[in-house]
mmCIF file of C-alpha atoms in Angstrom:
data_model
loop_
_atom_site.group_PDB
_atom_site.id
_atom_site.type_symbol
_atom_site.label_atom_id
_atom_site.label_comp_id
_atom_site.label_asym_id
_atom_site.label_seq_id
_atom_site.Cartn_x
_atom_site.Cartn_y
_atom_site.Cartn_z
ATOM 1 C CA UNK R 1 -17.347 -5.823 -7.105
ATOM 2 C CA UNK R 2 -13.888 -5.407 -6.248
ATOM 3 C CA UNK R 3 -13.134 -6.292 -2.549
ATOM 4 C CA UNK R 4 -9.903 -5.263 -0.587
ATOM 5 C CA UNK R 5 -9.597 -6.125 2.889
ATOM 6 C CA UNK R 6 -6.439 -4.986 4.815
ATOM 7 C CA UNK R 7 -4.739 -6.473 7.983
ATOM 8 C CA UNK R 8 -1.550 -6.503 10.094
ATOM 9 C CA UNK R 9 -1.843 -3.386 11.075
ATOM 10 C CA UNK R 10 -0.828 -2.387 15.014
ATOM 11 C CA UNK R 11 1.251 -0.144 17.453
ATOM 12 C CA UNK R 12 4.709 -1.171 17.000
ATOM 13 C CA UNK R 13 8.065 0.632 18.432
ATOM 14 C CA UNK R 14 10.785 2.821 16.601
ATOM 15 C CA UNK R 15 12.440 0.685 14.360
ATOM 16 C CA UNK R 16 10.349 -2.192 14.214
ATOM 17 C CA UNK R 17 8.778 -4.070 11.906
ATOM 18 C CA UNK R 18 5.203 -4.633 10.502
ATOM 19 C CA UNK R 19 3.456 -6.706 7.266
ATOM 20 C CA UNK R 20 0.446 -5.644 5.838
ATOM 21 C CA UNK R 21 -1.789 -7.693 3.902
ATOM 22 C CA UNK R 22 -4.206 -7.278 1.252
ATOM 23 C CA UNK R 23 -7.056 -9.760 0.091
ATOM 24 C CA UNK R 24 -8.284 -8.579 -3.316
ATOM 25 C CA UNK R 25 -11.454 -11.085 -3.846
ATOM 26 C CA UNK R 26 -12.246 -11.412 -7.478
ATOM 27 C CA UNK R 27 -9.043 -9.835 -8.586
ATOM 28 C CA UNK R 28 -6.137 -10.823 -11.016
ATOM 29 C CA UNK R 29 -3.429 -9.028 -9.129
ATOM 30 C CA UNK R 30 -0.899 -8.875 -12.210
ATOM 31 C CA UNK R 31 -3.541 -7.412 -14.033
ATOM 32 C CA UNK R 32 -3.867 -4.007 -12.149
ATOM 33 C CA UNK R 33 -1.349 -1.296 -10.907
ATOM 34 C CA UNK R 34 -2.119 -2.224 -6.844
ATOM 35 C CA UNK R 35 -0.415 -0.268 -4.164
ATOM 36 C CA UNK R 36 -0.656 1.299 -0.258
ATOM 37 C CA UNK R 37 -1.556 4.899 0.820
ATOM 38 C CA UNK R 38 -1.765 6.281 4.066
ATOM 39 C CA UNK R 39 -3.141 9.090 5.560
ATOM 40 C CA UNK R 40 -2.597 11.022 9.122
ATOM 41 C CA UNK R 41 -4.938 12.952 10.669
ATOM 42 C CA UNK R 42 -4.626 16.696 8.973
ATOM 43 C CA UNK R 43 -2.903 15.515 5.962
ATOM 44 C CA UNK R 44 -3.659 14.294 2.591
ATOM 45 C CA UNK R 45 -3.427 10.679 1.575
ATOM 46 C CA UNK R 46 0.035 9.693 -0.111
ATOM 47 C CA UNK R 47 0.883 6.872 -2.186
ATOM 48 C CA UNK R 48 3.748 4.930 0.080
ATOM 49 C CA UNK R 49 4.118 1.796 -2.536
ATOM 50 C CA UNK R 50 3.035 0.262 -5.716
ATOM 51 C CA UNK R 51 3.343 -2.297 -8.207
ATOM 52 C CA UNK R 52 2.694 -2.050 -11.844
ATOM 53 C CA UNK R 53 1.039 -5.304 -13.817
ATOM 54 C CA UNK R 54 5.004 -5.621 -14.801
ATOM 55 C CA UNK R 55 6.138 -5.894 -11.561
ATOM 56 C CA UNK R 56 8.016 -2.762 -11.538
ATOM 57 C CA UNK R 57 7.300 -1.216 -7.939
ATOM 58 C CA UNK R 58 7.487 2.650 -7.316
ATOM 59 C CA UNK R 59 8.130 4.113 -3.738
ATOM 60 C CA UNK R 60 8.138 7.516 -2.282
ATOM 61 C CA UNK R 61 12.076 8.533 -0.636
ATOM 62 C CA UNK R 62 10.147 9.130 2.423
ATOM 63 C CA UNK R 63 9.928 4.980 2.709
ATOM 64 C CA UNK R 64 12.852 3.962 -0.117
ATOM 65 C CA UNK R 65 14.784 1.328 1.345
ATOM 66 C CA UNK R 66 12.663 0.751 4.615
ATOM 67 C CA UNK R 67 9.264 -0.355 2.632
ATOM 68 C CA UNK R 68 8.679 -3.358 0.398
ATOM 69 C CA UNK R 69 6.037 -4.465 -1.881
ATOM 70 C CA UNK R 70 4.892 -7.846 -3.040
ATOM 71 C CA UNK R 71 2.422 -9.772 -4.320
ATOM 72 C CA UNK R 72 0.847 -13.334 -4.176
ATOM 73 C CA UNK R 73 -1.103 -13.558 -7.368
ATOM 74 C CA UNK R 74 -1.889 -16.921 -6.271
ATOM 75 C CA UNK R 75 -3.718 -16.032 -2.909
ATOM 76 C CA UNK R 76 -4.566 -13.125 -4.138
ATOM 77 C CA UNK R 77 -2.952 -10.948 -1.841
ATOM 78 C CA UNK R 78 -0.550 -7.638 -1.636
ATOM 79 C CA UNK R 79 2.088 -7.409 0.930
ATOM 80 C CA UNK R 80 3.566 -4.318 2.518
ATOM 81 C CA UNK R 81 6.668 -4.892 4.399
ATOM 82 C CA UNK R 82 7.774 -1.963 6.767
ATOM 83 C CA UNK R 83 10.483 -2.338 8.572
ATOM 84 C CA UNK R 84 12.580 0.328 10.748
ATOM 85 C CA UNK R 85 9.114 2.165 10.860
ATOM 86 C CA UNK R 86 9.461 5.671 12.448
ATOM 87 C CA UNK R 87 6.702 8.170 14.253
ATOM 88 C CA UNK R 88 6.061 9.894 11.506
ATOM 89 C CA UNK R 89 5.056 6.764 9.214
ATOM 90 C CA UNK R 90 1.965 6.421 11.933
ATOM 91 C CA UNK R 91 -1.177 6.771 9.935
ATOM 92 C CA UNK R 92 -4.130 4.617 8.444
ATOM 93 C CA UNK R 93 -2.725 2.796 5.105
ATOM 94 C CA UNK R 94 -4.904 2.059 2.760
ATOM 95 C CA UNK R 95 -4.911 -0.711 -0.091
ATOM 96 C CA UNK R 96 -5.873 0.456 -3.687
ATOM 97 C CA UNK R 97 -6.105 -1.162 -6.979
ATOM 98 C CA UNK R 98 -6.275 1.571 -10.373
ATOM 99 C CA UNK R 99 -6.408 0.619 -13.397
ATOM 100 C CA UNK R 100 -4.115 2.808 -14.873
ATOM 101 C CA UNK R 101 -0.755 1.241 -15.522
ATOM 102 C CA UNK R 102 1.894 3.875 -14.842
ATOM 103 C CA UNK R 103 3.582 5.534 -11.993
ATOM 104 C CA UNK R 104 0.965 7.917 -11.937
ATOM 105 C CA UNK R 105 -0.962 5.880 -10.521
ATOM 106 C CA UNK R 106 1.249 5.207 -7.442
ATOM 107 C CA UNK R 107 1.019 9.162 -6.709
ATOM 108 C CA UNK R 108 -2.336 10.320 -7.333
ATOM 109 C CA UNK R 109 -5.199 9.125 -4.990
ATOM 110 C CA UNK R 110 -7.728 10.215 -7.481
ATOM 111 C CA UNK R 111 -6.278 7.864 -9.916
ATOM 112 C CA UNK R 112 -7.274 4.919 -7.514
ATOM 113 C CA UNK R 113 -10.551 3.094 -8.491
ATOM 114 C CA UNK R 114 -10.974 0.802 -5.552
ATOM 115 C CA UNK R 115 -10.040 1.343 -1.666
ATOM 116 C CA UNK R 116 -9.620 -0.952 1.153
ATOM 117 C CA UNK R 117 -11.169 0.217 4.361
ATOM 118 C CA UNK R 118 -7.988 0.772 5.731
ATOM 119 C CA UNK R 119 -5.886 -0.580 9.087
ATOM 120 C CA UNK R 120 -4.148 1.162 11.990
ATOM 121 C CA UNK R 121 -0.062 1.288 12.266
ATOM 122 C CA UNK R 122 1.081 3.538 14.948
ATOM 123 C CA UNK R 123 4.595 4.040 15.656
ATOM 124 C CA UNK R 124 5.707 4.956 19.064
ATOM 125 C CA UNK R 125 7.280 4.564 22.064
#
């Protein structure tokens, strides 16, 4: 069974910087389309990054340009790189693998087969 564990998360001011990791046990990274959701209390969980088994990444304009993808197929492990992080991007983030290999994927939570359990980032002053 597919594990993802996140971590990095953490309360961090406006317009800092944060890296959340991703250990996918078991899992051939380049295989699957893998990306990050989050979710805020009252709201539905959005797709914030992903990467396609090519590589291509996909990102919401709410996080273009501040957010950054990567992956380590070697440790087995997804990155999420947030930098100038506002108030509004505080919310659980989630990792999730689907095995569906287009930008669908990237959008639609119930396209996600496998979760993380999720970690913390809250932005504020």
């Amino acid at each position: 069974q597919v594990q993802l564990v996140e971590s990095g998360g953490g309360v961090v001011q406006p317009g800092g910087s944060l890296r959340l990791s991703c250990a996918a046990s078991e899992l051939d990274l380049a295989h699957f389309t893998m990306g990050w959701f989050r979710q805020a209390p009252g709201k539905e969980r959005e797709g914030v990054s992903c990467m396609l088994p090519s590589g291509r990444t996909y990102y919401p304009d709410s996080v273009k340009g501040r957010f950054t993808i990567s992956r380590d197929v070697d440790k087995k492990t997804l990155y999420l790189q947030m930098n100038n992080l506002k108030p509004e991007d505080t919310a659980t983030y989630y990792c999730a693998r689907s095995e569906y290999s287009d930008s669908g994927a990237c959008r639609r939570p119930s396209l996600v087969d496998s979760w993380g359990q999720g970690t913390q980032v809250t932005v504020s002053s």
